[in-house]
Short mmCIF file of C-alpha atoms in Angstrom, two decimals:
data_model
loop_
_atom_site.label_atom_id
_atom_site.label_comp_id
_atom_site.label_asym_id
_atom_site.label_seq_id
_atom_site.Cartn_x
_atom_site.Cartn_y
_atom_site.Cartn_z
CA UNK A 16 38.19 20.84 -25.24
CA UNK A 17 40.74 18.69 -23.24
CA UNK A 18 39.68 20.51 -20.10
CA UNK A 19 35.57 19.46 -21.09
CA UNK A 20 37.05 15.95 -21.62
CA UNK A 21 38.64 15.75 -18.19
CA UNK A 22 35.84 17.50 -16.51
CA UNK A 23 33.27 14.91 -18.41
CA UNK A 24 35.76 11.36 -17.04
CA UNK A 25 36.01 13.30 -13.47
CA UNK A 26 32.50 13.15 -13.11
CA UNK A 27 32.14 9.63 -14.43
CA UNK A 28 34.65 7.97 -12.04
CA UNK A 29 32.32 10.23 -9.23
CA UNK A 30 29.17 9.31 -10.19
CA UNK A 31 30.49 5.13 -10.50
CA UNK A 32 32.27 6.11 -6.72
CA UNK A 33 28.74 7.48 -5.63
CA UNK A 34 26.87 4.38 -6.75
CA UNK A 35 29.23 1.71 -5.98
CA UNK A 36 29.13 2.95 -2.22
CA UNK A 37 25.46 3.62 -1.88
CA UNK A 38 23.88 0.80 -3.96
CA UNK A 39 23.08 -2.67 -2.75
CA UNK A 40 25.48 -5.02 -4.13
CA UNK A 41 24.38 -6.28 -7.41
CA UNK A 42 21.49 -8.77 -7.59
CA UNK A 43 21.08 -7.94 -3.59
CA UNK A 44 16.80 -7.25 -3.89
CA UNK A 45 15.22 -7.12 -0.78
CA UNK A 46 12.22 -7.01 -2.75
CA UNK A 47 10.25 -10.73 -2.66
CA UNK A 48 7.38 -11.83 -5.51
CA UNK A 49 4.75 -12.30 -2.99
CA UNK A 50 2.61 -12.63 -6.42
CA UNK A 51 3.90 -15.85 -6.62
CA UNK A 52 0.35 -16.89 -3.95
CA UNK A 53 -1.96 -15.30 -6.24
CA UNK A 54 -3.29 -18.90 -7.21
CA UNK A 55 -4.39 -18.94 -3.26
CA UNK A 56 -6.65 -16.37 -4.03
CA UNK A 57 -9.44 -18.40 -5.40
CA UNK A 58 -9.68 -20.78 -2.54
CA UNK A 59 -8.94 -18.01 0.47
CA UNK A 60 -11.91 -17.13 1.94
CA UNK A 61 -10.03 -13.31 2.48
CA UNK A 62 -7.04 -11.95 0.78
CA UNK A 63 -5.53 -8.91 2.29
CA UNK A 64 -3.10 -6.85 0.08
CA UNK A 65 -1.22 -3.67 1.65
CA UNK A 66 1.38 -1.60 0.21
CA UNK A 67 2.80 1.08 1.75
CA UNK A 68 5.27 3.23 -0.23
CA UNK A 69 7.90 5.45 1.40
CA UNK A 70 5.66 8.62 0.65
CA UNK A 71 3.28 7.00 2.72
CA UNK A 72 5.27 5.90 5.34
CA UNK A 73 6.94 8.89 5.83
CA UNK A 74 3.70 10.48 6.31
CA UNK A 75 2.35 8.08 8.84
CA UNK A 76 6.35 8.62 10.71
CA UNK A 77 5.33 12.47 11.22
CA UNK A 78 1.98 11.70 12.84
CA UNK A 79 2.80 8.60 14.83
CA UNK A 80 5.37 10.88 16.65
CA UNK A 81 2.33 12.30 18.09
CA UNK A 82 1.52 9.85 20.56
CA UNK A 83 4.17 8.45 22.67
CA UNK A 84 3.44 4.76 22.65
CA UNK A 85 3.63 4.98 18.89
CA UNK A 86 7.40 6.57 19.24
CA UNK A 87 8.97 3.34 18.76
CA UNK A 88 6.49 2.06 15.53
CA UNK A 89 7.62 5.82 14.46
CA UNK A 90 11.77 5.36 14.91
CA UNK A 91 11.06 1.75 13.15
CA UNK A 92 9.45 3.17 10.05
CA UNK A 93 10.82 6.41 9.68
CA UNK A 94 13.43 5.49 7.04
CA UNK A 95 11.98 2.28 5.28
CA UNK A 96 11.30 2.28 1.68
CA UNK A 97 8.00 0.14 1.71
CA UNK A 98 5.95 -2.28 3.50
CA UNK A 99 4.10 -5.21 1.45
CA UNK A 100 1.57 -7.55 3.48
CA UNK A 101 -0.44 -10.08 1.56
CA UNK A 102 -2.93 -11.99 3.42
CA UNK A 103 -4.59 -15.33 2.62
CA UNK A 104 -7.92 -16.69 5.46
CA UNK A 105 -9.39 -20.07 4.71
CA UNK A 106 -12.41 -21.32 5.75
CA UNK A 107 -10.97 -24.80 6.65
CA UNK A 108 -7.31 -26.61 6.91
CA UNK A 109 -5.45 -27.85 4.28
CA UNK A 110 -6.31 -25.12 1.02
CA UNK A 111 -2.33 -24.39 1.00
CA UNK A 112 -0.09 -26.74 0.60
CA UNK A 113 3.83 -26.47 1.53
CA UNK A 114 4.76 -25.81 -1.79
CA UNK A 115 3.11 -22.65 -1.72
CA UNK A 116 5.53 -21.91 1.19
CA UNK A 117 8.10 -22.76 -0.42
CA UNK A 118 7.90 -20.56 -3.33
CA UNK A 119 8.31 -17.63 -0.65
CA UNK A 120 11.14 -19.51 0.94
CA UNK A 121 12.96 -20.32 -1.68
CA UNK A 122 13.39 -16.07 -2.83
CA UNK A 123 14.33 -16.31 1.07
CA UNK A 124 17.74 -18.00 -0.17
CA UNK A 125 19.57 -15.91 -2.45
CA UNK A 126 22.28 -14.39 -1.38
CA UNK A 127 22.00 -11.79 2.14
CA UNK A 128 19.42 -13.52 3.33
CA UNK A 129 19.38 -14.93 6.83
CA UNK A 130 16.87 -16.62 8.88
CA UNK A 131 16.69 -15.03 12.42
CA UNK A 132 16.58 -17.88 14.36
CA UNK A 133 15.82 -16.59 17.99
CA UNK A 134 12.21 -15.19 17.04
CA UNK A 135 9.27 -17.57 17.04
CA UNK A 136 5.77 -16.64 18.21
CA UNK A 137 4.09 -17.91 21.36
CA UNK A 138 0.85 -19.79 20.13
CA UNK A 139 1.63 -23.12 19.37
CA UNK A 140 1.43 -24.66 15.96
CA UNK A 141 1.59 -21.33 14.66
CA UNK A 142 4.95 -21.00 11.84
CA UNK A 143 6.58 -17.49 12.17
CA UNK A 144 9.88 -17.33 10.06
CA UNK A 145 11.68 -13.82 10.20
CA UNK A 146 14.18 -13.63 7.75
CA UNK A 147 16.58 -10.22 6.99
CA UNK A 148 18.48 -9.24 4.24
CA UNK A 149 22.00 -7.65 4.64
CA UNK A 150 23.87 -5.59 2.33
CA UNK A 151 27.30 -8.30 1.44
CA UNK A 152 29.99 -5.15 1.73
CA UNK A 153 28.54 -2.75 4.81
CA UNK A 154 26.31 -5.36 6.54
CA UNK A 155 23.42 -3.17 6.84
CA UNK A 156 19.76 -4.18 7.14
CA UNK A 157 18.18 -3.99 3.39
CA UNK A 158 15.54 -5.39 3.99
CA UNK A 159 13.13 -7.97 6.26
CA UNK A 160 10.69 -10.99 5.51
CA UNK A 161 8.35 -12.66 7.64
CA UNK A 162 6.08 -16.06 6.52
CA UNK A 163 3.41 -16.31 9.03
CA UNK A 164 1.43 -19.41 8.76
CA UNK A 165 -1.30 -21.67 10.89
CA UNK A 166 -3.64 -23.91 9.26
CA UNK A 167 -6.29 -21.81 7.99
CA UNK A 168 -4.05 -18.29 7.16
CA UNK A 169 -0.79 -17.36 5.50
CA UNK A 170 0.57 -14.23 5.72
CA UNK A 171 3.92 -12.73 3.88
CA UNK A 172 5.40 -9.47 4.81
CA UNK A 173 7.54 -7.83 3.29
CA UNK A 174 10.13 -4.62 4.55
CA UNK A 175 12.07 -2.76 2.26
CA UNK A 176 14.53 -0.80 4.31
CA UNK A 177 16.91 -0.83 7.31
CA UNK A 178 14.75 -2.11 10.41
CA UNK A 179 15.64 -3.05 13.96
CA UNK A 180 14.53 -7.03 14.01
CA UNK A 181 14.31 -6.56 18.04
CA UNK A 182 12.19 -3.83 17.58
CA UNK A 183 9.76 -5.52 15.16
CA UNK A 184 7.03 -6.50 17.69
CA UNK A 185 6.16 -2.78 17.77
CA UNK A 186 5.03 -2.71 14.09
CA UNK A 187 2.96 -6.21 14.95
CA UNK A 188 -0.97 -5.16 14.60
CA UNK A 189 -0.01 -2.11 12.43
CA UNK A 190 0.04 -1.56 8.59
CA UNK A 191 -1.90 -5.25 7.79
CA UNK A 192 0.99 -6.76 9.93
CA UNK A 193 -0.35 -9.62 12.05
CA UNK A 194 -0.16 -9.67 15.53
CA UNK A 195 2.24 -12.81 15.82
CA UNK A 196 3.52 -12.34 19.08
CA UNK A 197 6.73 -12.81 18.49
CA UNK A 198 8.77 -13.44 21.56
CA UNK A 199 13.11 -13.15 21.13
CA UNK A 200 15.20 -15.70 22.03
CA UNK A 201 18.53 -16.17 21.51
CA UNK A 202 19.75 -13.42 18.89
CA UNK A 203 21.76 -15.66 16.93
CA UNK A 204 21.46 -15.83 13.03
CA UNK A 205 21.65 -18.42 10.92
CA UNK A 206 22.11 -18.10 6.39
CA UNK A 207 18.58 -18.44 5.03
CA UNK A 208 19.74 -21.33 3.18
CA UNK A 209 19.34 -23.35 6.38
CA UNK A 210 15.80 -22.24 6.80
CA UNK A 211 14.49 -25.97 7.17
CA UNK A 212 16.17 -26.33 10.31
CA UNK A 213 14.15 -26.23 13.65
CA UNK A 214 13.72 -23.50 15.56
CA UNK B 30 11.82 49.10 -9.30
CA UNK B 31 8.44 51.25 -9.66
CA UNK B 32 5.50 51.05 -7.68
CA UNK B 33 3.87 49.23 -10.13
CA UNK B 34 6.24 46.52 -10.07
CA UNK B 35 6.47 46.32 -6.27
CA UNK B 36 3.07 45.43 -6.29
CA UNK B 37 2.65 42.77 -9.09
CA UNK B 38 4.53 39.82 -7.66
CA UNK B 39 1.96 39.89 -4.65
CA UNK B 40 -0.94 40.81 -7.10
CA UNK B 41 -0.08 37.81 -8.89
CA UNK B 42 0.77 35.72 -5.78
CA UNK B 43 -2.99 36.37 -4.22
CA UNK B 44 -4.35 35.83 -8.06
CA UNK B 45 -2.26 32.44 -8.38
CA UNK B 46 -3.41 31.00 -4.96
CA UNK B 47 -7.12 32.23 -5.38
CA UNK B 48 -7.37 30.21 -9.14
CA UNK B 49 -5.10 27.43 -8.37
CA UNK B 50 -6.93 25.94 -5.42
CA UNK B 51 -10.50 25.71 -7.95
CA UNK B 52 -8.45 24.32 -10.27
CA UNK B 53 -6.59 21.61 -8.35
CA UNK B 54 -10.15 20.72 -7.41
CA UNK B 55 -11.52 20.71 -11.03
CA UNK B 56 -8.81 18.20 -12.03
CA UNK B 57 -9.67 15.68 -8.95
CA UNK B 58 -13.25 16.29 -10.42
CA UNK B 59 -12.20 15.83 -14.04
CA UNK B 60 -9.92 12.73 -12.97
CA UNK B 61 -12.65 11.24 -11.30
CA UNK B 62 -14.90 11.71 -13.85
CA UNK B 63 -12.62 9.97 -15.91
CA UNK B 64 -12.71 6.84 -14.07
CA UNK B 65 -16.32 7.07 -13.74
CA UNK B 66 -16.44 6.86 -17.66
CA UNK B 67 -14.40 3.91 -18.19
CA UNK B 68 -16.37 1.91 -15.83
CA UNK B 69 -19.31 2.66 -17.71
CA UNK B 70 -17.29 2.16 -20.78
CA UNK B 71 -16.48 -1.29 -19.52
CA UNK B 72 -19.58 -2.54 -18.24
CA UNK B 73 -21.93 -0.54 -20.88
CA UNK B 74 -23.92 0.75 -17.50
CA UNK B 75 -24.59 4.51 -16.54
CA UNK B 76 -23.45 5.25 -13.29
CA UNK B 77 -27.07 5.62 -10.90
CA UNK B 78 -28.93 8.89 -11.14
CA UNK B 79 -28.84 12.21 -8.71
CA UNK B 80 -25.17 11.33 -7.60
CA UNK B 81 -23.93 14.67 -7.79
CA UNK B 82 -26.55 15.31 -4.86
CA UNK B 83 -25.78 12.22 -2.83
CA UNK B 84 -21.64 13.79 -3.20
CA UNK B 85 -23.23 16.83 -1.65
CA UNK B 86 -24.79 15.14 1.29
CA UNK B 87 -22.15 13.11 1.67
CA UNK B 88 -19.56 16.31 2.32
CA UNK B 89 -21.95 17.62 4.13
CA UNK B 90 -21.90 14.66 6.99
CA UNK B 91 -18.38 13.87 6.25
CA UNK B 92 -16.08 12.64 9.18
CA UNK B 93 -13.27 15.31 10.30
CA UNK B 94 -10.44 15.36 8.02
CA UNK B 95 -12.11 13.85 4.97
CA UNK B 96 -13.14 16.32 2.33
CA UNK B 97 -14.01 16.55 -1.70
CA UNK B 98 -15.93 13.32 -1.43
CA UNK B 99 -17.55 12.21 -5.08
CA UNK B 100 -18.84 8.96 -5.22
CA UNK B 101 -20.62 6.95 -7.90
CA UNK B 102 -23.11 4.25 -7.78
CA UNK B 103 -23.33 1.31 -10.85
CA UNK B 104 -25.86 -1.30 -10.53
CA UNK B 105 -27.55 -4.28 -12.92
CA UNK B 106 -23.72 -4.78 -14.06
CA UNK B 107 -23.46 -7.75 -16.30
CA UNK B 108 -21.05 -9.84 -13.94
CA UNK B 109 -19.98 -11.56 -17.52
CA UNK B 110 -17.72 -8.31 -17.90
CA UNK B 111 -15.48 -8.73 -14.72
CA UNK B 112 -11.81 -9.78 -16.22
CA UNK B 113 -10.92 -13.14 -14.89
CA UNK B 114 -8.94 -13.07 -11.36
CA UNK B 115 -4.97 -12.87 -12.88
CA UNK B 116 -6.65 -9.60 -14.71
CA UNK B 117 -8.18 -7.59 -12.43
CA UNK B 118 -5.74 -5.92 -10.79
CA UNK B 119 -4.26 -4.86 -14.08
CA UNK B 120 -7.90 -4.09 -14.88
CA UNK B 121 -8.39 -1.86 -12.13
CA UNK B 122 -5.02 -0.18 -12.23
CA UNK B 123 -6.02 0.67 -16.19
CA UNK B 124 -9.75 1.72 -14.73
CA UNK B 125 -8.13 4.35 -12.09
CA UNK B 126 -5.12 5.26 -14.11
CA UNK B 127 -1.43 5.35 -13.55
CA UNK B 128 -1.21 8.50 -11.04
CA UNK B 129 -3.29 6.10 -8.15
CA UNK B 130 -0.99 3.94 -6.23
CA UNK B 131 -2.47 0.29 -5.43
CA UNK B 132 -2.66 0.71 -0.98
CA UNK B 133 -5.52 -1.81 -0.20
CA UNK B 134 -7.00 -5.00 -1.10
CA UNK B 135 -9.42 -7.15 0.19
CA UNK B 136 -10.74 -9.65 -1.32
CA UNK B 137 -14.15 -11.23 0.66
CA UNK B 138 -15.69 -14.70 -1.15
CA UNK B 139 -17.75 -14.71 2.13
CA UNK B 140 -19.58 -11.48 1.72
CA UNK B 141 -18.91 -11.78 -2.09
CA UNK B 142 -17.27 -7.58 -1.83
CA UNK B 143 -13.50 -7.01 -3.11
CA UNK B 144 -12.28 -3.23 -1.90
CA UNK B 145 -9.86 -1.48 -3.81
CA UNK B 146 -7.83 1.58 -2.29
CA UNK B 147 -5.45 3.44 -4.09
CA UNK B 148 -3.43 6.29 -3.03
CA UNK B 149 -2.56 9.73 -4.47
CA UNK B 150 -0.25 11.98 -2.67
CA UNK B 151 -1.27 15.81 -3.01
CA UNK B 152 1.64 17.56 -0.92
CA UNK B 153 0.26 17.08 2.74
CA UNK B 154 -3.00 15.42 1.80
CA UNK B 155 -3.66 12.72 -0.29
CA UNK B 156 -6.29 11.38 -2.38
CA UNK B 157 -7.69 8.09 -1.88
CA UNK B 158 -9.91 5.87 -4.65
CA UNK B 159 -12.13 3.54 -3.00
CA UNK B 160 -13.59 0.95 -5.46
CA UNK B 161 -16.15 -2.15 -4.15
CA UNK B 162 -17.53 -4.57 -6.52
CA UNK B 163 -19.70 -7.21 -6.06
CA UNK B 164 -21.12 -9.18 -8.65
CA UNK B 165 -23.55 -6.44 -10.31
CA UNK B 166 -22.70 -3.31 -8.67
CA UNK B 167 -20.22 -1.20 -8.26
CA UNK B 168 -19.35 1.81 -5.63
CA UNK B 169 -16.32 4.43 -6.59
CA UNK B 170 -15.83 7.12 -3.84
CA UNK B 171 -13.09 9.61 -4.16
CA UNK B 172 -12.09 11.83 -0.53
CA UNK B 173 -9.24 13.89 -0.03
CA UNK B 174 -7.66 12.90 3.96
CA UNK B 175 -5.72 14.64 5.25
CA UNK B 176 -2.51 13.72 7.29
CA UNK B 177 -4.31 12.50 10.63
CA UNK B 178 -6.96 10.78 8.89
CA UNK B 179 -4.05 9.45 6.56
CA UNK B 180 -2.26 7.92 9.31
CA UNK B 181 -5.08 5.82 10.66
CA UNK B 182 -5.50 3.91 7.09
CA UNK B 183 -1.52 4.05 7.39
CA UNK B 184 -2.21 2.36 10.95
CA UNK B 185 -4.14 -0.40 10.17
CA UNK B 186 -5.29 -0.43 6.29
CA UNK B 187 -7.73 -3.10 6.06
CA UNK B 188 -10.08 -2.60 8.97
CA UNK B 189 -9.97 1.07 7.45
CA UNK B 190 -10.98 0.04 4.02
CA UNK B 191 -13.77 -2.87 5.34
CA UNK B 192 -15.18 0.56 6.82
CA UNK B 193 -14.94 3.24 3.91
CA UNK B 194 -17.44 4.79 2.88
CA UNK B 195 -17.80 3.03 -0.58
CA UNK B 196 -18.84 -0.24 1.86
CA UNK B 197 -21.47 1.01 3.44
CA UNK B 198 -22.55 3.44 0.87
CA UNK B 199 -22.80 2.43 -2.36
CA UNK B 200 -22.25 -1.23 -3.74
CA UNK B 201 -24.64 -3.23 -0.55
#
């Protein structure tokens, strides 16, 4: 019986070891509430919604392989957990307001979150925040965001999953992911917090 | 080991593969069926007539690496019957069950169309749902794509969808 016992608290204190080192730190969710801009839906002229689960990304890694301009999109999504676009068109300017933004942004601040300040895109006017979340302990990538705006669209992705942020332009155009072309500058990052600054 | 037993694990190998692969189709049929019903549950409509032919035409000029396509027509819906907008997601999700994953939605108030794709993984295939609505009809098509054809609705999911078959053959 004493022998069960120590068996039973040796595979406690394992399984705890196991999690503590392989789970996010607590409240760490890479995962955003993009249904926060349902309400945009009944003035968008087009709503896009894509969600891409690992089974499904997995799948599209095997096939991508295939073709060797897609080997970088392939080494990007090979190991992500999901990819969430939603996608609001209006006919005219001025149907979203900043708030709307805002309730995005504001997820964008809790803790791990940083604003990658050297990526903008190259039209003018055009917003394109890229935000990443890091794991507090190991520092790896749990996750990315990206609020894509111009006057008449809006368009939130979100990653779930270590990516490559200097990579990223290879997923542009794929999966319901804009083409934004993004453009790198300097690689610096800043804590999301901060995310009103200029670029 | 006897002869006899030598022989059975391969007799029931060949028997297992030959009645599990009509089977496997019966319950995408039955599944399908199933959503079929609670449409015209919801909307008190019967699906149109002679769609059981239009499926077989429809496999029979199917694009490579779609197969098992079923589709069903609804029109004269009573547009009173579509939940409001913060419902019909959970509507739809309820309509197609739990086992289809939500993949693609796109929502048109210029052509007045929303598209629905959902997702079921079958090993190395998977089963997509395409629903359309518009304000009195309906168009469900069920196809089983295969990796490839997977990958280009992986690709770029919402020109694939604006082009499924449900848009251009059912609900227009």
């Amino acid at each position: 019986m004493k022998n069960l016992i120590k068996a039973g608290t040796l595979i406690g204190a394992l399984l705890v070891l196991v999690m503590s080192t392989s789970q996010p730190a607590f409240g760490q969710n890479p995962r955003l509430k993009i249904n926060n801009l349902e309400k945009l839906s009944s003035k968008a002229a087009e709503v896009v919604d894509v969600t891409l689960d690992e089974s499904m990304l997995k799948l599209a890694s095997k096939f991508l392989a295939a073709e060797r301009d897609e080997a970088e999109a392939r080494e990007l999504i090979k190991d992500l957990k999901g990819v969430y676009v939603k996608s609001f068109e209006f006919d005219k300017e001025g149907e979203y307001s900043q708030e709307d933004v805002e309730a995005i942004r504001s997820q964008l601040t809790a803790p791990g979150w940083t604003k990658v300040v050297g990526v903008r895109s190259k039209h003018d006017g055009d917003v394109a925040e890229v935000y990443l979340m890091t794991e507090s302990n190991t520092r790896n990538i749990l996750g990315l965001a990206i609020i894509a705006a111009d006057p008449e669209t809006l368009t939130v992705v979100n990653i779930i999953g270590p990516i490559d942020v200097d990579k990223l332009s290879a997923l542009e155009g794929k999966m319901g992911i804009p083409r934004l072309d993004l453009e790198k500058g300097k690689a610096s990052k800043k804590p999301a917090a901060s995310h009103d600054e200029k670029k | 080991m006897t002869r006899r037993n030598r022989i059975s694990p391969t007799l029931w190998g060949l028997a297992g593969l030959l009645l599990l692969s009509p089977v496997a189709s019966r319950a995408g049929d039955r599944q399908f069926d199933a959503i079929v019903q609670r449409i015209q549950s919801h909307y008190q409509k019967r699906p149109m007539r002679f769609m059981g032919l239009a499926s077989f035409v429809a496999n029979r000029a199917r694009p490579e690496g779609i197969r098992n396509i079923k589709l069903a027509t609804f029109e004269d819906l009573d547009s009173s019957r579509h939940p409001a907008d913060p419902d019909f997601d959970a509507f739809m999700q309820e309509i197609v069950g739990p086992e289809f994953h939500p993949f693609v939605k796109v929502r048109s108030r210029r052509d007045g169309e929303q598209t629905f794709v959902y997702a079921k993984e079958l090993g190395q295939a998977f089963n997509l749902l395409v629903v359309t609505l518009e304000s009195d009809e309906a168009c469900v098509v069920q196809m089983r794509v295969n990796p490839e054809e997977m990958s280009k609705w992986v690709d770029d999911p919402p020109a694939m969808s604006r082009n499924a078959p449900a848009s251009h053959s059912g609900a227009r």
